[in-house]
mmCIF file of C-alpha atoms and ligand atoms in Angstrom:
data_model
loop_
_atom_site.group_PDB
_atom_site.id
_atom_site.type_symbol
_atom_site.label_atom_id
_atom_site.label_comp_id
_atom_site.label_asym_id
_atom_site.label_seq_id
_atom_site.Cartn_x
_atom_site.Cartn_y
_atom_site.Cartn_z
ATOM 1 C CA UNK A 1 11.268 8.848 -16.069
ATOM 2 C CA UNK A 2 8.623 10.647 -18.207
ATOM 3 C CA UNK A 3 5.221 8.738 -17.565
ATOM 4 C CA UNK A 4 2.440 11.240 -17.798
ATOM 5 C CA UNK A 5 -0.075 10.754 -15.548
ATOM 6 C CA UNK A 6 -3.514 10.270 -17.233
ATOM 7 C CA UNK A 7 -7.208 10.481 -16.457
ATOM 8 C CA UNK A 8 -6.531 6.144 -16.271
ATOM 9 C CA UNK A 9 -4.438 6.438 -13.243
ATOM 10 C CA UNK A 10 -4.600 6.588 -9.760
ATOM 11 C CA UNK A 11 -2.129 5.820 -6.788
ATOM 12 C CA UNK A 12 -1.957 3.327 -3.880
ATOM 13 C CA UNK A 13 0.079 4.403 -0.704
ATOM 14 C CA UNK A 14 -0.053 1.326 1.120
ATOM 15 C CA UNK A 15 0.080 0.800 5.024
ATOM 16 C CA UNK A 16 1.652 3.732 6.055
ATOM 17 C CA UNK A 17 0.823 3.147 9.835
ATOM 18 C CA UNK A 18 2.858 3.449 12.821
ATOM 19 C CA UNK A 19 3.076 -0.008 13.394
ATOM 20 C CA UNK A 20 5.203 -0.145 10.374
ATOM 21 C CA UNK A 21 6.869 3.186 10.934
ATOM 22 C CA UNK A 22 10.439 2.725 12.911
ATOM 23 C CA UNK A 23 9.379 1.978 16.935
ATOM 24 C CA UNK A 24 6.354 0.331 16.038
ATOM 25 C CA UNK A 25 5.904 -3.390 17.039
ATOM 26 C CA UNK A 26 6.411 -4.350 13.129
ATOM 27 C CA UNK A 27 8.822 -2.191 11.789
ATOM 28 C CA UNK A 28 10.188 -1.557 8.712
ATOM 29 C CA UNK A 29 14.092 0.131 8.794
ATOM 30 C CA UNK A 30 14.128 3.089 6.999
ATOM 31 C CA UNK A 31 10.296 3.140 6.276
ATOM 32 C CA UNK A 32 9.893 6.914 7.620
ATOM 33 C CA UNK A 33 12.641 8.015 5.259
ATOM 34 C CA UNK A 34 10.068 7.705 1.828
ATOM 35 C CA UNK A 35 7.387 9.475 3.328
ATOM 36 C CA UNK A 36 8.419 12.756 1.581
ATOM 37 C CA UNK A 37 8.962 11.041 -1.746
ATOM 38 C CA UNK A 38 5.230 9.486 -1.066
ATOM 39 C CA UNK A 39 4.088 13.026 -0.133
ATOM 40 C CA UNK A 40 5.293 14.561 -2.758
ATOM 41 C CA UNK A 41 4.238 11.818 -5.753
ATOM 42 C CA UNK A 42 0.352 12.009 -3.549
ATOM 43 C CA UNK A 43 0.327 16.363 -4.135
ATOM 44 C CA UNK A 44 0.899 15.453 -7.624
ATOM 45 C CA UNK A 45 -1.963 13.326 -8.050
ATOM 46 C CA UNK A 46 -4.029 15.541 -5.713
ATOM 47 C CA UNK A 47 -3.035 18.460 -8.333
ATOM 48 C CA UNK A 48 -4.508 16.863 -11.026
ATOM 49 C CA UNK A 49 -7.641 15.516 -9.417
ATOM 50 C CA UNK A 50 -6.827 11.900 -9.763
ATOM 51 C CA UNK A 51 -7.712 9.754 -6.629
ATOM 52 C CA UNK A 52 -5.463 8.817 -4.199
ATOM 53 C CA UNK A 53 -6.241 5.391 -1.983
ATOM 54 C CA UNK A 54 -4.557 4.896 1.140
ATOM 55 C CA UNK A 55 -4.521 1.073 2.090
ATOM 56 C CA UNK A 56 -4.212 -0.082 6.088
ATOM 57 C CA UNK A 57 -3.871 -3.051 8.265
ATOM 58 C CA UNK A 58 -6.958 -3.329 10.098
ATOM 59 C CA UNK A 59 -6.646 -6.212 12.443
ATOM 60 C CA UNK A 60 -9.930 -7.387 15.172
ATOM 61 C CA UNK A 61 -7.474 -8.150 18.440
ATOM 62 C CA UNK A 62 -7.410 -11.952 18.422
ATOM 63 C CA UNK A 63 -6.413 -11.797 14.381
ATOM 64 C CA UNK A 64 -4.983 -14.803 12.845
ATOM 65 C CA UNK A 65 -2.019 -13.769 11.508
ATOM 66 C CA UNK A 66 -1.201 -12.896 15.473
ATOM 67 C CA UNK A 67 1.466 -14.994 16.977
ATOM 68 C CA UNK A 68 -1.119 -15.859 19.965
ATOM 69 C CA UNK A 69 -3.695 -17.190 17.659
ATOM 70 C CA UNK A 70 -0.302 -19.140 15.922
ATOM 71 C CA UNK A 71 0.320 -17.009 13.157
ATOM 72 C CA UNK A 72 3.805 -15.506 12.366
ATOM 73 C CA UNK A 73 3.386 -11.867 13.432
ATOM 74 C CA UNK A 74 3.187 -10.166 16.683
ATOM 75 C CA UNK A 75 -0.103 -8.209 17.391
ATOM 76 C CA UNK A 76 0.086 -5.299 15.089
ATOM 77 C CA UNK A 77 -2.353 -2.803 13.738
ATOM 78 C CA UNK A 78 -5.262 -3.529 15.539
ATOM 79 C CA UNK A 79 -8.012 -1.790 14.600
ATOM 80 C CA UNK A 80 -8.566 1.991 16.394
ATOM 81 C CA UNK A 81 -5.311 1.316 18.364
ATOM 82 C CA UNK A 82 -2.527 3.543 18.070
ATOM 83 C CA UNK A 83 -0.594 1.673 16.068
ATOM 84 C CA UNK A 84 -2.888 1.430 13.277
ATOM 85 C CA UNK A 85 -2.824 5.166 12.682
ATOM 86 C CA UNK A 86 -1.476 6.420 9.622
ATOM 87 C CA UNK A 87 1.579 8.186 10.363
ATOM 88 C CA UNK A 88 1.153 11.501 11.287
ATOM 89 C CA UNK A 89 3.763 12.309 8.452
ATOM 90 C CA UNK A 90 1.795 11.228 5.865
ATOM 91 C CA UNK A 91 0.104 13.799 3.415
ATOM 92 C CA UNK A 92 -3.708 13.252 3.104
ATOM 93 C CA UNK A 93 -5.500 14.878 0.347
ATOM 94 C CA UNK A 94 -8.382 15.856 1.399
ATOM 95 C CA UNK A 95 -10.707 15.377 -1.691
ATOM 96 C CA UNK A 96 -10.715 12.167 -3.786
ATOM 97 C CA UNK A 97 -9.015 10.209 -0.957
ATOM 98 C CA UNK A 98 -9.817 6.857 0.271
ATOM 99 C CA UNK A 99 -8.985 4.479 2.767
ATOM 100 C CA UNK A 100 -9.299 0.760 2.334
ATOM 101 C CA UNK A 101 -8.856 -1.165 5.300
ATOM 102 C CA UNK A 102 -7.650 -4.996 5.163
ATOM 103 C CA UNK A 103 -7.408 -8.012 7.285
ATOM 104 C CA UNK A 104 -10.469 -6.740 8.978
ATOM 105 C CA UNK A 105 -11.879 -10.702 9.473
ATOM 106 C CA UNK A 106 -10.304 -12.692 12.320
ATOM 107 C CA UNK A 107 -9.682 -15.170 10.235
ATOM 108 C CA UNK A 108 -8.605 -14.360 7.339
ATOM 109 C CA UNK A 109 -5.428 -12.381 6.400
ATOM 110 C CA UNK A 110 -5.381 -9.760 3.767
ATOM 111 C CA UNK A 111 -2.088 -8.761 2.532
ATOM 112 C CA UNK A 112 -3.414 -7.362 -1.055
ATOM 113 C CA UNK A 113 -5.240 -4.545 -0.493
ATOM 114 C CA UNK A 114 -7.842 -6.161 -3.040
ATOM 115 C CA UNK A 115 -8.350 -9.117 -1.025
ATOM 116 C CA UNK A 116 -11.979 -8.474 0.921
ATOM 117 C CA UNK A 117 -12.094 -5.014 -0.387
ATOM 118 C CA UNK A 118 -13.945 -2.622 -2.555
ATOM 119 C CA UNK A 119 -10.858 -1.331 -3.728
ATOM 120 C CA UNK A 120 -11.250 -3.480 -7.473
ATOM 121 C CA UNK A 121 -14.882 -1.882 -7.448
ATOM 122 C CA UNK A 122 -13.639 1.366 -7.182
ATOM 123 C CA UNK A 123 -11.130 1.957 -9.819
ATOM 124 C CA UNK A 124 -12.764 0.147 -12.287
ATOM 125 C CA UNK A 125 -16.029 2.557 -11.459
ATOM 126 C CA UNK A 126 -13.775 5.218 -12.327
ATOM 127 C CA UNK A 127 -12.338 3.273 -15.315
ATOM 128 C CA UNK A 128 -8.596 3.673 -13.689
ATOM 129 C CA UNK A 129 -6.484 1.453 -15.682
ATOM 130 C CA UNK A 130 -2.970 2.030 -14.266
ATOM 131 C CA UNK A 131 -2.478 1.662 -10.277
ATOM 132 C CA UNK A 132 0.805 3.349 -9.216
ATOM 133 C CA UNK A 133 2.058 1.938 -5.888
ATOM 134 C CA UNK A 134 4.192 2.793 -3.037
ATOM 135 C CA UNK A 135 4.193 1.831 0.670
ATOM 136 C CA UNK A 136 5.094 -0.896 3.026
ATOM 137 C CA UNK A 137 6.653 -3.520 3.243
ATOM 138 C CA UNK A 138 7.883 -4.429 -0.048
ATOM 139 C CA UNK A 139 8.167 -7.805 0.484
ATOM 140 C CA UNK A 140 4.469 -8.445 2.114
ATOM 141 C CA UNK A 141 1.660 -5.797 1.298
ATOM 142 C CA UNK A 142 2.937 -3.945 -1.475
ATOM 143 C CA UNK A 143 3.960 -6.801 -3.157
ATOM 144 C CA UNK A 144 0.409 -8.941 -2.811
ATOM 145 C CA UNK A 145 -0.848 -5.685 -3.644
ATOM 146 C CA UNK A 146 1.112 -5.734 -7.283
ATOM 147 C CA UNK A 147 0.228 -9.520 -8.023
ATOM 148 C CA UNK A 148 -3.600 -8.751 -6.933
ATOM 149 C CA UNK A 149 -3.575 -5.497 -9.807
ATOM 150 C CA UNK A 150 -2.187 -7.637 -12.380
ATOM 151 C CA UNK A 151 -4.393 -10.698 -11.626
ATOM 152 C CA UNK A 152 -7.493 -8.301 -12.061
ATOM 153 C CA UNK A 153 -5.928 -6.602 -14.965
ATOM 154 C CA UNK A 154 -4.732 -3.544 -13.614
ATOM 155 C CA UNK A 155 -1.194 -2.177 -14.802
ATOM 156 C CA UNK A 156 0.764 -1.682 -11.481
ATOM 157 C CA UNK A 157 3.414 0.903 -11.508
ATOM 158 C CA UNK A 158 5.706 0.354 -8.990
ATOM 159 C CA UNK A 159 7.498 3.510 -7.708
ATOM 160 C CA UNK A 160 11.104 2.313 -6.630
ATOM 161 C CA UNK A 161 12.108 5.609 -4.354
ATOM 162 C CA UNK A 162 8.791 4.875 -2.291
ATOM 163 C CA UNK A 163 8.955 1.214 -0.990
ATOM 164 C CA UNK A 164 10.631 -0.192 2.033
ATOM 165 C CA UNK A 165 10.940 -3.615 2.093
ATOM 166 C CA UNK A 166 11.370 -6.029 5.858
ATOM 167 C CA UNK A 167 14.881 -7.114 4.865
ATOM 168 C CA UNK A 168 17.209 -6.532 2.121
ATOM 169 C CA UNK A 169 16.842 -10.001 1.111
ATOM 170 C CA UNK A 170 12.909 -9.959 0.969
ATOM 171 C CA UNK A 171 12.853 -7.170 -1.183
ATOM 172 C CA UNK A 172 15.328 -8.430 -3.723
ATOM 173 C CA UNK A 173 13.064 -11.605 -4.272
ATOM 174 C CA UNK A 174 9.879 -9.306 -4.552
ATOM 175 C CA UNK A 175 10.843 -7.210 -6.770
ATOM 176 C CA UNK A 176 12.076 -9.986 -8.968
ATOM 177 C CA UNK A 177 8.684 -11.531 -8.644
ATOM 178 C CA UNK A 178 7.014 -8.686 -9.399
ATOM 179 C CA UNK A 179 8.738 -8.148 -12.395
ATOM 180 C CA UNK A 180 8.728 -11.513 -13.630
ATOM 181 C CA UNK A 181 4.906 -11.248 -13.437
ATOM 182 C CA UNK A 182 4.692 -8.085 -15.228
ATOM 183 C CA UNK A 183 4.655 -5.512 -12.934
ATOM 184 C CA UNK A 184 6.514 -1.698 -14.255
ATOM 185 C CA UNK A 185 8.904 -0.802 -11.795
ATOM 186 C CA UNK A 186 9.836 3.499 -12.474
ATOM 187 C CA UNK A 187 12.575 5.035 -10.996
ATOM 188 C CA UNK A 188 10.951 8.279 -10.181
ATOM 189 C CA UNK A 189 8.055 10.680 -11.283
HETATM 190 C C1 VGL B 1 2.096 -6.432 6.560
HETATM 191 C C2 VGL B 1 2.939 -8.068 7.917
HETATM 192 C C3 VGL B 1 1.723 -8.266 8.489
HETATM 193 C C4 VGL B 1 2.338 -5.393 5.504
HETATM 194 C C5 VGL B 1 0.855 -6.616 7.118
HETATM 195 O O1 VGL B 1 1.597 -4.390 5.464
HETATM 196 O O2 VGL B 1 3.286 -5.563 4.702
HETATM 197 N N1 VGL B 1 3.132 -7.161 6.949
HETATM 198 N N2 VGL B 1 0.678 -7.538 8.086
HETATM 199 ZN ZN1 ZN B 2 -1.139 -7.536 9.254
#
């Protein structure tokens, strides 16, 4: 795919933590195996100086979405742990990075990296018009995170070699409902 990136763009790796990575307590098969694609697509950006945001999953310990406090998911990614670190395969740029951490209320849960974050103030700042996006999991985060772009009039970009979705299943249906709300999916840059 020829899409030339422009002084519009920027990319979103989202929720690259351990918790997420294969071993951690919310897993995602298979969601190590993209992190060179994501490195790669991230040294890209970093070459031409457009900004790169990394989003995580930055839970308080008694969170709400935690199965203790009744909500569907075992404690994951709480915040400082080990498991909320990025993992350690994951290129960083080290200018023009940032990190936007989510779900950081108890009780509310964040699974758009837009929702309770600066993230909407900061591209539009920089008058970034496209949002490319890869990360975890398909069917939860990334997927919020493409509905969130277009409902604030972003154009999300989804990168198809560099998302991992929970099951097989879940990632069919997200996909679909990305598309069907007008998200670009690209087959590689
Ligand atoms: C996520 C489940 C719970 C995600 C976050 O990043 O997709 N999934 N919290
Ligand atoms: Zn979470």
């Amino acid at each position: 795919m020829n899409v030339k990136i422009t002084d519009k763009d920027a990319l979103i790796v989202v929720d690259m933590q351990k918790d997420f990575m294969p071993g951690g307590v919310l897993e995602v098969e298979g969601a190590d195996e993209i992190i060179p694609y994501i490195n790669g697509v991230t040294k890209m950006f970093e070459k031409l100086q457009r900004p790169v945001f990394f989003s995580r999953d930055w839970h308080p310990k008694d969170h709400i979405s935690f199965v203790d406090q009744g909500g569907r998911w075992p404690a994951h990614c709480i915040a400082g742990s080990e498991g909320a670190r990025f993992d350690e395969r994951l290129y960083m740029p080290k200018d023009y990075r940032f990190i936007i951490s989510k779900g950081t209320s108890k009780d509310f849960d964040a699974y758009s990296a837009f929702e309770g974050t600066l993230l909407e103030n900061l591209l539009k700042e920089r008058g970034i018009k496209r949002l490319f996006v890869c990360g975890v999991a398909t069917d939860f985060c990334v997927k919020h995170t493409v509905l969130g772009a277009l409902n604030l009039d972003f154009v999300p970009l989804v990168l198809k070699k560099g998302i991992k979705g929970v099951t097989p299943k879940g990632e069919k249906e997200a996909v679909e409902e990305m598309l069907k709300a007008g998200a670009i999916f690209l087959e590689g840059i």
